[in-house]
Tab-separated table of C-alpha atoms in Angstrom:
chain	number	residue	atom	x	y	z
A	1	MET	CA	-14.538	-38.280	33.411
A	2	THR	CA	-14.264	-35.923	36.363
A	3	PRO	CA	-12.059	-32.817	36.247
A	4	LEU	CA	-9.846	-34.542	38.828
A	5	MET	CA	-9.002	-37.249	36.320
A	6	LYS	CA	-8.158	-34.784	33.515
A	7	ALA	CA	-4.460	-35.418	33.950
A	8	LEU	CA	-4.437	-39.146	33.361
A	9	MET	CA	-0.637	-39.240	33.548
A	10	PHE	CA	1.309	-37.745	36.437
A	11	TRP	CA	4.647	-37.975	38.206
A	12	ILE	CA	5.488	-38.818	41.798
A	13	ASN	CA	9.157	-37.936	41.968
A	14	ASP	CA	10.970	-40.248	39.523
A	15	ASN	CA	7.992	-42.480	38.775
A	16	ARG	CA	5.298	-41.822	36.177
A	17	PHE	CA	1.777	-43.209	36.681
A	18	LYS	CA	-1.450	-43.464	34.734
A	19	ILE	CA	-4.850	-43.254	36.425
A	20	VAL	CA	-6.853	-46.394	35.649
A	21	SER	CA	-10.003	-45.713	37.675
A	22	GLN	CA	-11.352	-43.956	40.739
A	23	LEU	CA	-11.661	-46.162	43.838
A	24	GLY	CA	-13.173	-43.680	46.296
A	25	GLU	CA	-13.447	-40.125	47.559
A	26	GLY	CA	-14.108	-38.129	50.681
A	27	GLY	CA	-13.622	-34.538	51.802
A	28	PHE	CA	-10.819	-33.066	49.722
A	29	ALA	CA	-9.250	-36.412	48.832
A	30	TYR	CA	-9.740	-38.961	46.079
A	31	VAL	CA	-8.291	-42.449	45.773
A	32	PHE	CA	-7.357	-43.850	42.390
A	33	LEU	CA	-6.153	-47.151	41.014
A	34	VAL	CA	-2.959	-46.240	39.164
A	35	ARG	CA	-0.472	-48.151	37.060
A	36	LYS	CA	3.197	-47.314	36.765
A	37	ALA	CA	4.123	-46.212	33.267
A	38	PHE	CA	7.336	-48.100	32.564
A	39	THR	CA	9.811	-46.303	30.351
A	40	GLU	CA	13.256	-47.329	29.131
A	41	ALA	CA	14.806	-45.049	31.761
A	42	SER	CA	12.768	-46.595	34.585
A	43	ALA	CA	12.858	-50.228	33.476
A	44	GLY	CA	15.743	-51.249	35.709
A	45	SER	CA	15.088	-48.772	38.515
A	46	ALA	CA	11.456	-49.428	39.353
A	47	SER	CA	10.570	-47.686	42.578
A	48	LYS	CA	14.086	-47.659	44.060
A	49	LYS	CA	13.047	-45.198	46.744
A	50	PHE	CA	10.584	-47.531	48.491
A	51	LYS	CA	11.764	-48.286	52.035
A	52	ASP	CA	10.601	-51.882	51.751
A	53	PRO	CA	11.105	-53.479	48.315
A	54	SER	CA	8.445	-56.090	49.163
A	55	HIS	CA	5.847	-53.401	48.408
A	56	ILE	CA	6.901	-53.047	44.774
A	57	SER	CA	3.965	-54.203	42.668
A	58	GLU	CA	4.770	-56.891	40.100
A	59	ASP	CA	2.194	-55.514	37.668
A	60	GLY	CA	2.848	-51.846	38.493
A	61	THR	CA	-0.549	-51.176	40.132
A	62	TYR	CA	-0.907	-49.042	43.250
A	63	ALA	CA	-3.441	-46.960	45.142
A	64	MET	CA	-2.852	-43.227	44.880
A	65	LYS	CA	-4.495	-40.705	47.187
A	66	LYS	CA	-4.852	-37.263	45.625
A	67	VAL	CA	-5.428	-34.508	48.194
A	68	LEU	CA	-6.523	-31.010	47.165
A	69	SER	CA	-5.421	-28.093	49.371
A	70	GLN	CA	-7.097	-24.709	49.086
A	71	ASN	CA	-5.135	-22.980	51.851
A	72	ASN	CA	-2.081	-23.288	54.086
A	73	ASP	CA	-4.000	-25.002	56.913
A	74	GLN	CA	-5.094	-27.811	54.584
A	75	LEU	CA	-1.577	-28.046	53.174
A	76	GLU	CA	-0.126	-28.354	56.683
A	77	LEU	CA	-2.534	-31.234	57.416
A	78	VAL	CA	-1.341	-33.064	54.303
A	79	ILE	CA	2.298	-32.479	55.230
A	80	GLU	CA	1.590	-33.815	58.733
A	81	GLU	CA	-0.157	-36.898	57.276
A	82	ILE	CA	2.891	-37.571	55.110
A	83	HIS	CA	5.239	-37.093	58.059
A	84	VAL	CA	3.281	-39.353	60.411
A	85	SER	CA	2.752	-42.011	57.731
A	86	SER	CA	6.475	-42.154	57.073
A	87	LEU	CA	7.257	-42.767	60.768
A	88	PHE	CA	5.601	-46.149	61.184
A	89	SER	CA	6.284	-49.597	59.827
A	90	HIS	CA	3.843	-52.280	60.929
A	91	PRO	CA	2.281	-55.222	59.054
A	92	ASP	CA	-1.251	-54.075	59.985
A	93	LEU	CA	-0.782	-50.551	58.588
A	94	ILE	CA	-0.632	-49.642	54.911
A	95	PRO	CA	2.742	-47.991	54.288
A	96	LEU	CA	3.219	-44.741	52.421
A	97	LEU	CA	5.510	-45.683	49.516
A	98	ASP	CA	6.144	-42.268	48.001
A	99	HIS	CA	4.626	-38.806	47.811
A	100	ALA	CA	4.783	-35.493	45.964
A	101	ILE	CA	3.215	-32.086	46.561
A	102	ILE	CA	2.590	-29.946	43.488
A	103	LEU	CA	2.127	-26.161	43.605
A	104	LEU	CA	-0.679	-24.946	41.317
A	105	LYS	CA	-1.984	-21.563	40.281
A	106	ALA	CA	-5.519	-21.227	41.691
A	107	THR	CA	-8.261	-20.136	39.290
A	108	SER	CA	-12.010	-19.617	39.595
A	109	GLU	CA	-12.540	-23.090	38.097
A	110	GLN	CA	-9.848	-24.678	40.273
A	111	PRO	CA	-9.720	-23.048	43.731
A	112	TRP	CA	-7.090	-25.372	45.199
A	113	THR	CA	-3.461	-24.242	45.289
A	114	HIS	CA	-1.697	-27.554	45.927
A	115	GLU	CA	-2.209	-31.177	44.969
A	116	ALA	CA	-0.583	-33.900	47.031
A	117	TYR	CA	-0.092	-37.388	45.652
A	118	LEU	CA	0.386	-40.190	48.186
A	119	LEU	CA	1.272	-43.628	46.844
A	120	PHE	CA	0.277	-46.815	48.695
A	121	PRO	CA	0.291	-50.553	47.955
A	122	LEU	CA	-2.948	-51.715	46.364
A	123	HIS	CA	-5.259	-53.994	48.372
A	124	LEU	CA	-8.268	-54.775	46.190
A	125	ASP	CA	-9.618	-57.316	48.686
A	126	GLY	CA	-10.577	-54.436	50.974
A	127	ILE	CA	-9.854	-53.991	54.637
A	128	PHE	CA	-10.990	-56.038	57.600
A	129	LEU	CA	-13.928	-53.650	58.214
A	130	ASP	CA	-15.153	-54.079	54.611
A	131	ASN	CA	-14.959	-57.860	54.853
A	132	SER	CA	-16.656	-58.048	58.257
A	133	THR	CA	-19.460	-55.700	57.140
A	134	THR	CA	-20.077	-57.845	54.041
A	135	MET	CA	-20.097	-61.008	56.141
A	136	LYS	CA	-22.526	-59.442	58.627
A	137	SER	CA	-24.941	-58.496	55.833
A	138	LYS	CA	-24.833	-62.127	54.625
A	139	LYS	CA	-25.297	-63.383	58.205
A	140	GLN	CA	-21.885	-65.051	58.061
A	141	ILE	CA	-19.380	-65.165	60.914
A	142	PHE	CA	-15.645	-65.490	61.335
A	143	PHE	CA	-14.607	-68.708	63.002
A	144	LEU	CA	-12.713	-68.232	66.237
A	145	HIS	CA	-9.466	-69.826	64.985
A	146	LEU	CA	-9.520	-67.502	61.941
A	147	MET	CA	-9.986	-64.461	64.195
A	148	PHE	CA	-7.028	-65.519	66.342
A	149	SER	CA	-4.980	-66.037	63.191
A	150	ILE	CA	-5.814	-62.594	61.808
A	151	PHE	CA	-5.037	-60.742	65.012
A	152	SER	CA	-1.946	-62.695	65.985
A	153	ASP	CA	-0.287	-62.652	62.525
A	154	ARG	CA	-0.390	-66.448	62.335
A	155	HIS	CA	-1.760	-68.136	59.257
A	156	CYS	CA	-3.866	-71.298	59.408
């Protein structure tokens, strides 16, 4: 288990989550599969703060991006990402459901001063790029009517 997964339980505002596994990483960010830890207090109020209730997971699983900030410039970038992500609402963009920024005391073992948690809906099927890359490696193609359906929001 990596040091980043030491805290297997964490809070994003009023919701408590448990890290299930790591999905990816890059730069100063890590993406985890998380599951909401339901408590008696949260049983009836699951994720009330989500702008769109259709993004509430039935089984409590989400994708959580954990961003480590070592200085104010990195922290400002995270704050800007949160701000910009909260401005849009489009079916082709993954919405930011909730977020929290935690102030930490930097040490020699842990040089970052802030951790940001960004909560997103979970899409285990991957993104269009993942699927098209896999199909290309298998010498498969998308049929034209499927492509039109994907890009026009119509379903065949």
